[in-house]
Amino acid sequence: MIHRYHSDQKAHPPHVFGIAETALCNLTRRLDKINQSIIVSGESGSGKTWNARCLLKYLTMVAVCNPGGFTPSPADCIERRILDSNPILEAFGNASTTRNHNSSRFGKYIQLQFSRGNHVVGASIQTYLLEKTRVVYQCDGARNFHIFYQMLFGGNEREMRNWLLPNVLSSDNLNYVKLNRSEDACNQKDKQDFIVTKQAMCNVGLSRSQQQELFKVLSGILHLGNIEFISDDVTGPCEIDSEKQGVDTSVNAAAQLLGLDVDALTRCLAFRQITASHKRRKSVFMKPCLKDECHTRRDCLAKLLYARVFDWLVGFINGCTMARSWQSYIGLLDVYGFESFSFNSLEQLCINYANEKLQQHFVHNFLKAEQDDCQSEGIPWKFEDFTDNKTCLDVIEGNISIFALMTQQCKLNRHSDPSSFCEFLHDTISSANLSRSHMSVTSPAFVVHHYAEKVTYQVDGLIEKNKDGIPAELVDLLKISSKKFVQQLVDANVTSLQSPSKTKGKKTTSTVVSKFKNSLDSLMATLHETTPHYIRCIKPSLECQPDSFDNVHVINQLRACGVLETIEISATGFPTRMLYSDFLKRYELLIRSNSEDVKDLDTKSKCAVITNLVLAEADKENKMKSFLFGKTKIFLREGQLDKLEVARLKEFNLSAGVIQIWWRKILATKSKQEAAVVIIQAGFRGWKVREDVKRRHEAARVIQYAMMLSH
């Protein structure tokens, strides 16, 4: 299949491999924007991760080079490491939701790096917004990250002892994971996936000892979830609930696995540090936490550790796969799909915001830009109506928007009442894309009218999640761990973990929304600098079952993401546009062999000569002209660029043939000359020898004659 699409893409039906081949051809031709991006989008569970995996496999297989004949080749080693990063990232970043058994809970942009010869030489991965809250909470029907279940069902007896996880198959044993022993098929899959994950870790360069240290941290996170507190009074200090079965065991296990002192761990969770400054004096004292605060600090520590483990893994993989030098790249964007659950919070708001940004990029880059470009160039065009989601984005990220008001609430640094914030939201923002929730929703909520569908977001916990504050004492606790690996996790970018931070003496508020928005803006800037290619994944039905097709659901997806308008524009549009100067620079060699004198023609006229030579014959069969000339650009329909490339390659082959003929003639002439030189040299040496012998004979006769006279 891969070979067929690589050898002749046009001869086969549309396929994800065809998109990859188009991107690779554009990279090779170096037209307009050299770097390429393939954007895979769609609903959650529509197959984005699988398609991204296929794209990665195709590009790493066809763009390899092994001039030295090594076994395995350097390219094969790079390909293996790049492909092995997938099961690792899926194990640590994917989870089962109510709509998808392998849902990506983070976004990733994989940058495949190419050499000047258009061969893959490396790769780097950039990730976006890992859903850390899943570590400590999962809704009904959902699971934690895959890696926890892989460890629990795939670890052998010795590993389980090292991780201090005996008898884990009891559903009451671990609070952070939901175990179901009745799902034997799912448990067997976790066991098999764990083998694949560990082998992939070895292939990317993680040693066995590093893997065990990493799994110990994950086991420590699971034990943290079992630590519970009790208080005699609602407003009184808390202590470890030692009377509850397994709590003391989990406290000791978590401290041992994370290299922490038991008393220091319990004190850090039960007390918070307060710093009071008065003029030059600074007072630091510890205040007992309430029961809910203790559990919040425990969950915060677990989320911090898991996020740092994930970031460390991504950094390690990048260190193994990134090339020292490269010429161009193809980016693969695989982000979480559009989501709408019974309970939607900050994670879903950010996820759907990212999908809105990608939809806007598609609308402006393909639909709107296509029509605007034709209008500015004076090309006849039938304008199509399409839905622009700018108003929805203004509601989410504008000057007076949901994000702005959330950030404002975070700056107040006090508890936010959900009902008050919800009313404040509706009173401040006036837009058709924001409305009140249905009467059946009892908790404070608001509704955003996204391009795909309306989504109801619950306000409860929204502001607290956005703050994502990490107490400094938790970070300080991990920094004094006896485990070097744990120290490494918190030593990297510690300042970025603590919020709020200080910059130039001024206190600034860093929130989840602001960090995510900045990283997403950086991604969009990268996409604008590349030539985009789009893959729309369509989910056949809401049930995660084969042979289930819902016509209405499919049509709604096609209509919402602009596919119907895309088909209309593609049927009458011009996918290839080139400046006259760029077109002439690449295809001028096609008129050099032509007898027509074109020296005095301008650039546009020369381009017309080229298109008439190559495309005019096929254009006679079409009702519509297959190419048009604008003010500064030439517009080509689908397939026209390939014909020009074929003609260009044919001209190159002819020129190469002429060069080869003359070179062979030179070699043949040189060979004859060398043979003639040998003959001349042989004749000269023979003549010289004969002359020498003749002279010697003459001398001998003279000597003989002289001797005869003397006698």
XYZ file of C-alpha atoms in Angstrom:
711
model
C 0.000 0.000 0.000
C 2.752 2.460 0.958
C 4.771 1.622 -2.171
C 1.719 2.091 -4.422
C 0.957 5.592 -3.152
C 4.617 6.568 -3.210
C 5.077 5.419 -6.816
C 1.836 6.868 -8.257
C -0.484 8.714 -5.900
C -2.951 9.910 -8.594
C -3.701 6.368 -9.777
C -5.269 5.405 -6.437
C -8.326 6.624 -4.477
C -7.962 9.321 -1.781
C -6.132 8.033 1.260
C -4.226 9.300 4.275
C -1.047 8.087 2.523
C -1.940 10.338 -0.423
C -1.943 13.400 1.863
C 1.459 12.391 3.241
C 2.824 11.920 -0.290
C 1.510 15.357 -1.349
C 3.237 16.996 1.613
C 6.467 15.139 0.823
C 6.304 16.179 -2.860
C 5.783 19.827 -1.886
C 8.757 19.588 0.442
C 10.881 18.097 -2.334
C 9.820 20.685 -4.929
C 10.531 23.558 -2.488
C 7.697 25.720 -3.811
C 6.422 28.727 -1.844
C 6.503 27.663 1.837
C 8.933 24.737 1.979
C 7.907 23.424 5.414
C 4.650 21.452 5.549
C 2.031 20.742 8.216
C -0.604 17.997 8.252
C -3.484 18.899 10.583
C -5.552 15.943 11.783
C -8.829 17.046 13.366
C -12.242 15.684 14.245
C -14.441 14.624 17.135
C -13.142 12.611 20.055
C -13.034 8.985 18.964
C -13.052 9.696 15.221
C -9.616 8.145 14.585
C -7.173 11.076 14.775
C -4.501 9.215 16.746
C -4.634 6.235 14.400
C -4.332 8.437 11.301
C -1.416 10.346 12.834
C 0.257 6.998 13.482
C -0.239 5.999 9.815
C 1.188 9.334 8.615
C 4.240 8.891 10.813
C 4.826 5.360 9.549
C 4.456 6.387 5.881
C 6.829 9.355 6.034
C 9.509 7.520 8.010
C 9.410 4.562 5.600
C 9.535 6.397 2.243
C 11.990 9.152 3.225
C 14.920 6.969 4.296
C 18.478 6.783 3.003
C 21.296 4.275 3.554
C 24.211 5.172 1.265
C 26.692 3.228 3.394
C 24.785 -0.033 3.183
C 24.731 -0.484 6.968
C 22.496 -3.102 8.623
C 20.428 -1.757 10.257
C 20.781 1.557 8.484
C 21.029 4.836 10.462
C 17.686 5.816 8.935
C 16.113 2.594 10.213
C 17.362 3.386 13.723
C 15.884 6.896 13.537
C 12.622 5.495 12.156
C 12.457 2.900 14.941
C 12.973 5.503 17.662
C 10.422 7.890 16.180
C 7.793 5.152 15.858
C 8.571 3.799 19.342
C 7.800 7.194 20.862
C 4.126 6.625 19.957
C 3.291 3.751 22.352
C 5.098 5.574 25.174
C 3.184 8.815 24.675
C -0.098 6.948 24.272
C 0.504 4.987 27.486
C 1.257 8.129 29.518
C -1.025 10.594 27.694
C -4.077 8.612 26.556
C -7.023 7.285 28.555
C -10.423 5.705 28.110
C -13.408 8.073 28.130
C -17.109 7.487 27.674
C -16.747 8.254 23.944
C -13.334 6.801 23.097
C -11.313 3.900 24.478
C -7.996 5.488 23.468
C -8.614 9.233 23.792
C -5.624 11.588 23.647
C -5.645 13.661 26.814
C -2.978 15.995 25.458
C -2.132 17.623 22.153
C 1.066 16.961 20.246
C 2.869 18.466 17.267
C 5.451 16.047 15.833
C 8.071 17.751 13.686
C 9.728 15.305 11.266
C 13.092 16.828 10.329
C 14.523 16.358 6.815
C 18.023 16.781 5.410
C 18.914 18.705 2.243
C 18.443 15.439 0.345
C 14.853 15.168 1.707
C 15.568 12.234 4.007
C 14.293 11.923 7.577
C 17.142 12.673 9.982
C 15.253 13.274 13.239
C 12.086 14.378 14.991
C 10.934 16.540 17.887
C 7.682 16.560 19.847
C 5.875 19.513 21.362
C 2.964 18.776 23.724
C -0.001 20.867 24.842
C -2.201 20.812 27.970
C -1.930 17.395 29.571
C -5.163 16.678 31.452
C -3.558 16.373 34.905
C -6.860 16.259 36.777
C -7.503 12.793 35.336
C -4.779 11.480 37.661
C -6.929 12.212 40.721
C -10.484 12.107 39.323
C -12.340 10.268 36.558
C -16.037 10.509 35.825
C -18.263 7.431 35.625
C -17.373 5.193 32.688
C -13.884 6.713 32.269
C -10.463 5.497 33.355
C -7.162 6.970 34.457
C -4.151 7.084 32.096
C -3.332 3.746 30.432
C 0.070 3.386 32.110
C -1.445 2.816 35.579
C -3.533 -0.135 34.372
C -0.625 -1.492 32.342
C 1.508 -1.515 35.496
C -1.186 -3.108 37.655
C -2.093 -5.877 35.196
C 1.263 -6.283 33.437
C 3.792 -6.130 36.268
C 5.259 -9.426 37.482
C 5.530 -10.463 41.142
C 9.047 -9.054 41.615
C 8.112 -5.721 40.040
C 4.968 -5.435 42.149
C 7.048 -5.998 45.296
C 9.505 -3.317 44.207
C 6.624 -0.926 43.561
C 5.006 -1.876 46.905
C 1.749 -2.753 45.159
C 0.579 -6.120 46.547
C -3.021 -7.299 46.082
C -3.906 -4.426 43.762
C -6.753 -6.235 42.019
C -9.203 -5.278 44.729
C -11.421 -2.412 43.585
C -11.264 -0.868 47.080
C -7.490 -0.834 47.186
C -6.612 2.257 45.121
C -8.586 5.501 45.083
C -6.978 6.993 41.958
C -7.847 4.098 39.620
C -11.052 2.210 38.932
C -10.311 -1.481 38.557
C -12.708 -4.034 37.120
C -11.593 -7.631 37.318
C -14.618 -8.780 35.288
C -13.295 -7.100 32.115
C -10.776 -9.828 31.407
C -10.267 -8.861 27.732
C -9.452 -5.276 28.692
C -7.099 -6.456 31.437
C -5.309 -8.784 29.032
C -4.883 -5.910 26.575
C -3.334 -3.764 29.335
C -0.951 -6.612 30.091
C 0.102 -6.930 26.441
C 0.377 -3.153 26.026
C 2.722 -2.976 29.028
C 5.142 -5.314 27.251
C 5.019 -3.053 24.179
C 5.517 0.078 26.320
C 8.549 -1.332 28.140
C 10.117 -2.518 24.878
C 9.534 0.914 23.315
C 11.216 2.520 26.339
C 14.266 0.309 25.783
C 14.306 1.175 22.082
C 14.362 4.947 22.723
C 17.259 4.530 25.168
C 15.648 4.299 28.616
C 17.657 1.892 30.758
C 16.007 -0.711 32.969
C 17.003 1.202 36.096
C 15.499 4.436 34.725
C 12.278 2.600 33.898
C 12.048 1.183 37.417
C 12.623 4.613 38.973
C 9.880 6.018 36.765
C 7.440 3.226 37.701
C 8.230 3.748 41.385
C 7.181 7.387 41.089
C 3.919 6.295 39.413
C 3.354 3.765 42.187
C 4.045 6.517 44.731
C 1.317 8.601 43.064
C -1.151 5.721 43.457
C -0.282 5.411 47.145
C -0.712 9.170 47.611
C -4.329 8.727 46.541
C -4.945 6.393 49.474
C -3.787 8.934 52.073
C -6.821 10.274 53.909
C -7.221 12.739 56.767
C -9.554 13.031 59.706
C -10.487 15.926 61.962
C -12.371 16.058 65.270
C -13.772 19.461 64.346
C -14.933 20.842 60.987
C -12.637 23.862 61.354
C -9.946 22.090 63.415
C -6.521 20.700 62.397
C -6.253 17.378 60.578
C -4.182 14.265 60.984
C -3.681 11.023 59.094
C -6.682 8.697 59.422
C -4.649 5.819 60.881
C -7.743 3.873 61.861
C -8.770 3.369 58.258
C -7.336 0.183 56.773
C -4.329 0.654 54.497
C -3.828 4.388 55.080
C -0.665 4.056 57.206
C 0.688 1.497 54.739
C 0.126 3.895 51.841
C 1.757 6.801 53.726
C 4.897 4.739 54.369
C 4.892 3.319 50.813
C 4.494 6.750 49.195
C 7.310 8.195 51.320
C 9.605 5.254 50.538
C 8.924 5.248 46.789
C 9.395 9.019 46.505
C 12.442 9.132 48.803
C 10.731 11.346 51.404
C 10.626 11.377 55.182
C 7.249 10.158 56.456
C 6.883 12.948 59.015
C 7.950 15.590 56.487
C 5.388 14.280 53.972
C 2.473 14.254 56.421
C 3.434 17.659 57.834
C 3.642 19.176 54.340
C 0.172 17.854 53.468
C -1.450 18.855 56.762
C 0.109 22.316 57.195
C 0.532 25.216 54.816
C 3.264 27.803 54.991
C 2.306 31.459 55.423
C 4.848 34.256 55.014
C 4.149 37.654 56.538
C 6.375 40.632 55.803
C 6.524 43.895 57.732
C 9.111 46.404 56.544
C 12.422 44.519 56.767
C 11.099 41.724 58.945
C 9.741 38.503 57.500
C 7.827 35.953 59.565
C 7.149 32.401 58.413
C 4.687 30.200 60.263
C 2.754 27.017 59.564
C -1.056 26.971 59.630
C -3.036 23.721 59.984
C -5.136 22.891 56.931
C -8.762 21.851 56.906
C -9.678 18.344 55.797
C -10.626 19.395 52.260
C -7.441 21.475 51.987
C -5.323 18.462 52.964
C -6.929 16.353 50.250
C -6.450 19.183 47.745
C -2.736 19.424 48.613
C -2.419 15.648 48.292
C -4.022 15.731 44.827
C -1.862 18.717 43.866
C 1.292 16.749 44.722
C 0.092 13.774 42.670
C -0.731 15.962 39.630
C 2.594 17.786 39.919
C 4.561 14.526 39.946
C 2.685 13.036 36.990
C 2.971 16.209 34.896
C 6.717 16.348 35.546
C 7.108 12.640 34.663
C 5.295 13.271 31.363
C 7.395 16.350 30.558
C 10.586 14.472 31.457
C 9.631 11.626 29.115
C 8.933 14.003 26.227
C 12.256 15.749 26.830
C 14.108 12.415 26.926
C 12.486 11.253 23.668
C 13.366 14.562 21.991
C 16.976 14.169 23.125
C 17.103 10.755 21.425
C 15.326 11.641 18.182
C 16.125 15.303 17.482
C 18.644 15.922 14.687
C 21.666 18.165 15.247
C 21.096 19.898 11.924
C 18.237 19.748 9.433
C 16.993 21.664 6.409
C 13.167 21.431 6.456
C 10.339 19.656 8.240
C 6.855 18.165 8.003
C 4.721 18.738 11.099
C 1.987 16.325 12.202
C -0.621 17.880 14.478
C -2.721 15.481 16.534
C -4.862 17.271 19.106
C -7.715 16.184 21.306
C -11.024 16.144 19.471
C -14.081 18.240 20.163
C -15.706 17.072 23.429
C -19.104 17.413 25.080
C -19.868 15.323 28.162
C -22.556 15.404 30.842
C -20.098 17.380 32.996
C -17.754 19.797 31.197
C -15.114 21.850 32.981
C -11.894 23.735 32.235
C -10.325 20.811 30.343
C -13.208 20.627 27.867
C -13.255 24.427 27.515
C -9.562 24.483 26.560
C -9.922 21.455 24.284
C -12.878 22.938 22.413
C -11.114 26.313 22.266
C -8.176 24.619 20.533
C -10.561 23.030 18.035
C -12.163 26.436 17.412
C -8.710 27.880 16.635
C -7.968 25.059 14.200
C -11.365 25.532 12.564
C -10.612 29.245 12.168
C -7.229 28.390 10.646
C -8.997 26.131 8.148
C -11.666 28.724 7.338
C -9.196 31.554 6.836
C -6.471 29.523 5.146
C -8.637 27.560 2.759
C -12.166 28.926 2.430
C -11.740 32.659 2.997
C -8.174 32.982 1.680
C -9.120 31.030 -1.448
C -11.892 33.469 -2.327
C -10.020 36.620 -1.255
C -6.994 35.644 -3.330
C -9.133 35.144 -6.426
C -10.863 38.478 -5.892
C -7.601 40.413 -5.434
C -6.093 38.771 -8.524
C -9.145 39.510 -10.686
C -10.064 35.849 -11.225
C -13.767 35.147 -11.987
C -15.208 33.411 -8.922
C -18.569 32.236 -7.648
C -18.517 33.043 -3.948
C -19.652 30.361 -1.493
C -21.208 31.106 1.893
C -19.371 29.617 4.869
C -19.610 29.917 8.637
C -16.893 32.016 10.250
C -16.372 31.158 13.932
C -14.664 34.449 14.831
C -17.592 35.532 17.027
C -17.299 32.353 19.090
C -13.551 32.885 19.533
C -14.204 36.474 20.638
C -16.475 35.123 23.364
C -13.749 32.738 24.562
C -10.519 34.737 24.144
C -11.429 38.372 23.311
C -10.758 41.475 25.416
C -14.052 40.958 27.255
C -14.368 37.191 27.220
C -14.634 34.070 29.323
C -10.849 33.755 29.595
C -10.427 37.425 30.508
C -13.031 37.249 33.263
C -11.565 34.012 34.601
C -8.111 35.601 34.776
C -9.595 38.614 36.535
C -11.142 36.328 39.164
C -7.798 34.551 39.656
C -6.052 37.892 40.289
C -8.409 38.583 43.188
C -6.810 35.590 44.956
C -9.931 34.691 46.917
C -12.597 32.051 46.820
C -14.963 32.509 43.886
C -18.662 31.811 44.233
C -19.839 29.812 41.171
C -23.295 31.398 41.040
C -21.934 34.940 41.302
C -19.316 34.324 38.609
C -21.895 32.770 36.302
C -24.166 35.821 36.626
C -21.184 38.135 36.198
C -20.304 36.248 33.000
C -23.755 36.656 31.470
C -24.065 40.300 32.533
C -20.649 41.257 31.096
C -20.580 39.332 27.812
C -23.325 39.989 25.312
C -23.107 37.595 22.375
C -25.269 35.134 20.487
C -22.566 32.526 21.058
C -23.035 32.623 24.847
C -26.300 31.732 26.557
C -27.681 30.495 29.843
C -27.939 26.808 30.603
C -31.183 24.874 30.386
C -33.514 24.849 33.365
C -32.775 21.152 33.915
C -29.157 22.021 34.830
C -29.293 22.721 38.557
C -25.662 23.800 39.101
C -24.310 27.172 37.833
C -23.354 26.790 34.172
C -23.099 28.607 30.857
C -23.519 27.471 27.254
C -21.062 28.236 24.443
C -22.311 27.856 20.856
C -19.302 26.205 19.190
C -18.976 25.522 15.464
C -19.714 21.833 16.101
C -22.479 22.032 18.712
C -23.605 23.751 21.909
C -21.683 22.750 25.029
C -22.732 23.380 28.628
C -19.823 24.181 30.970
C -20.189 23.867 34.748
C -18.746 26.821 36.682
C -18.120 24.878 39.901
C -14.326 24.393 40.265
C -13.579 26.318 37.063
C -11.647 29.176 38.700
C -9.761 26.895 41.115
C -8.592 24.689 38.230
C -7.497 27.762 36.299
C -5.310 28.962 39.184
C -3.463 25.618 39.284
C -1.374 26.971 42.137
C 1.406 24.720 43.400
C 2.359 25.392 47.021
C 6.054 26.174 47.292
C 6.481 23.781 50.220
C 5.431 20.827 48.026
C 8.155 21.651 45.523
C 10.680 22.173 48.342
C 9.713 18.784 49.788
C 10.422 16.982 46.511
C 13.721 18.842 46.076
C 15.114 17.229 49.253
C 14.095 13.724 48.156
C 16.723 11.010 48.541
C 15.850 9.832 45.013
C 17.909 11.611 42.346
C 15.223 10.943 39.740
C 12.587 12.749 41.840
C 14.978 15.679 42.265
C 15.464 15.825 38.486
C 11.704 16.025 37.968
C 11.324 19.198 40.041
C 14.688 20.815 39.312
C 13.743 21.443 35.657
C 11.770 24.679 35.239
C 10.814 24.870 38.905
C 10.031 28.558 38.579
C 7.419 27.840 35.904
C 5.675 25.407 38.246
C 4.993 27.909 40.976
C 2.149 30.335 40.521
C 1.950 33.239 40.955
C 5.489 34.281 40.064
C 7.363 37.536 40.260
C 8.845 39.333 37.326
C 11.001 42.417 37.831
C 9.540 42.932 41.282
C 5.958 42.870 39.992
C 3.612 40.053 40.872
C 2.064 38.422 37.817
C -0.641 35.778 37.638
C 0.086 32.736 35.498
C -2.986 30.591 34.916
C -3.717 27.390 33.034
C -5.680 29.365 30.450
C -2.915 31.945 29.876
C -0.213 29.283 29.484
C -2.372 27.212 27.168
C -3.323 30.256 25.084
C 0.332 31.278 24.704
C 1.399 27.789 23.612
C -1.560 27.575 21.212
C -0.719 30.992 19.714
C 2.838 29.741 19.173
C 1.458 26.640 17.428
C -0.815 28.714 15.183
C 2.143 30.935 14.239
C 4.054 27.786 13.247
C 1.124 26.544 11.166
C 0.843 29.896 9.364
C 4.514 29.622 8.353
C 3.954 26.233 6.697
C 1.865 24.856 3.846
C -1.117 23.165 5.542
C -2.779 19.893 4.596
C -6.022 18.854 6.297
C -7.353 15.473 7.324
C -10.911 15.529 8.683
C -11.782 12.457 10.716
C -15.503 11.718 10.787
C -17.015 9.613 13.562
C -19.636 7.251 12.058
C -21.766 7.136 15.222
C -21.751 7.924 18.925
C -21.461 4.219 19.795
C -17.900 2.899 19.854
C -18.975 -0.174 17.882
C -18.111 -1.435 14.368
C -20.701 -1.444 11.562
C -22.647 1.377 13.210
C -23.385 4.336 10.915
C -25.550 7.311 11.880
C -26.383 9.378 8.785
C -27.578 12.433 10.716
C -24.531 12.491 12.985
C -22.158 12.226 10.015
C -23.908 14.988 8.052
C -23.848 17.278 11.097
C -20.087 16.798 11.377
C -19.553 17.479 7.665
C -21.672 20.610 7.830
C -20.134 21.909 11.090
C -16.495 21.656 10.027
C -17.014 23.142 6.557
C -16.406 20.003 4.488
C -19.438 20.622 2.269
C -18.231 24.131 1.386
C -14.746 22.708 0.834
C -16.071 20.256 -1.747
C -17.854 23.071 -3.627
C -14.743 25.265 -3.656
C -12.423 22.385 -4.577
C -14.621 21.481 -7.556
C -14.304 24.963 -9.067
C -11.166 26.221 -7.346
C -7.487 26.474 -8.095
C -5.466 24.630 -5.418
C -2.115 25.738 -6.886
C -1.167 29.444 -7.059
C 2.339 30.631 -7.890
C 3.913 33.998 -8.461
C 4.996 34.490 -12.052
C 8.631 34.873 -11.013
C 8.592 31.613 -9.033
C 6.771 29.779 -11.822
C 9.259 30.981 -14.445
C 12.252 30.182 -12.251
C 11.160 26.558 -11.959
C 9.759 25.862 -15.435
C 11.723 28.198 -17.747
C 13.765 25.257 -18.993
C 10.622 23.989 -20.796
C 10.869 26.789 -23.399
C 14.625 26.705 -23.951
C 14.289 23.853 -26.417
C 11.396 25.548 -28.203
C 12.161 27.325 -31.480
C 9.909 30.247 -30.618
C 11.834 33.359 -29.720
C 10.784 34.444 -26.216
C 13.708 36.610 -25.215
C 11.752 39.858 -25.634
C 8.630 38.663 -23.795
C 7.769 39.722 -20.244
C 7.485 37.294 -17.327
C 3.719 36.794 -17.644
C 3.954 36.106 -21.377
C 6.728 33.575 -20.843
C 4.526 31.795 -18.290
C 1.747 31.732 -20.894
C 4.102 30.129 -23.406
C 5.013 27.408 -20.904
C 1.401 26.604 -20.005
C 0.381 26.518 -23.672
C 3.196 24.090 -24.436
C 2.353 21.699 -21.615
C -1.336 22.168 -20.769
C -3.051 23.515 -23.896
C -3.568 20.092 -25.504
C -5.345 18.669 -22.442
C -7.250 21.941 -21.993
C -9.058 21.490 -25.315
C -11.016 18.564 -23.851
C -12.232 20.581 -20.827
C -15.154 22.980 -20.790
C -13.375 25.151 -18.226
C -9.895 26.494 -18.744
C -7.497 24.563 -16.542
C -5.300 27.579 -15.811
C -5.904 31.295 -15.399
C -3.661 34.342 -15.126
C -4.124 36.863 -12.359
C -2.355 40.154 -11.729
C 0.700 38.624 -10.060
C -0.045 34.878 -9.961
C -0.867 31.960 -12.197
C -3.762 29.751 -11.039
C -3.677 26.014 -11.784
C -6.391 23.427 -11.264
C -6.001 20.023 -9.626
C -3.412 17.875 -11.409
C -1.918 20.661 -13.548
C 1.145 21.057 -11.362
C 1.853 17.328 -11.691
C 1.799 17.622 -15.496
C 4.262 20.492 -15.343
C 6.477 18.485 -13.014
C 6.372 15.514 -15.396
C 7.332 17.782 -18.332
C 10.113 19.309 -16.231
C 11.408 15.887 -15.273
C 11.239 14.793 -18.911
C 13.297 17.837 -19.916
C 15.786 17.018 -17.183
C 15.997 13.440 -18.455
C 16.571 14.637 -22.019
C 19.272 17.021 -20.849
C 20.796 14.274 -18.769
C 20.738 12.002 -21.840
C 22.538 14.620 -23.935
C 25.117 15.131 -21.217
C 25.617 11.366 -20.954
C 26.036 11.030 -24.753
C 28.671 13.737 -24.870
C 30.382 12.385 -21.778
C 30.468 8.876 -23.285
C 31.895 10.400 -26.503
C 34.576 12.161 -24.483
C 35.384 8.927 -22.664
C 35.483 6.978 -25.964
C 37.685 9.625 -27.603
C 39.956 9.641 -24.570
C 40.157 5.846 -24.698
C 41.108 5.928 -28.406
C 43.641 8.625 -27.740
C 45.159 6.580 -24.955
C 45.336 3.554 -27.281
C 46.933 5.714 -29.985
C 49.449 7.066 -27.489
C 50.392 3.517 -26.526
C 50.912 2.619 -30.206
C 52.994 5.733 -30.787
C 55.021 5.048 -27.672
C 55.598 1.441 -28.734
C 56.633 2.518 -32.258
C 58.939 5.192 -30.871
C 60.578 2.764 -28.468
C 61.035 0.217 -31.281
C 62.569 2.825 -33.565
C 64.838 4.032 -30.792
C 66.017 0.501 -30.023
C 66.644 -0.202 -33.708
C 68.597 3.038 -34.056
C 70.648 2.147 -30.994
C 71.380 -1.352 -32.318
C 72.275 0.106 -35.719
C 74.681 2.568 -34.105
C 76.280 -0.175 -32.044
C 76.745 -2.348 -35.144
C 78.323 0.586 -36.961
C 80.657 1.198 -34.028
C 81.565 -2.484 -33.870
C 82.534 -2.532 -37.577
C 84.697 0.562 -37.108
C 86.456 -1.063 -34.185
C 86.915 -4.313 -36.083
C 88.329 -2.461 -39.080
C 90.753 -0.558 -36.899
C 91.991 -3.753 -35.264
C 92.535 -5.388 -38.635
C 94.679 -2.446 -39.764
C 96.802 -2.620 -36.623
C 97.680 -6.251 -37.313
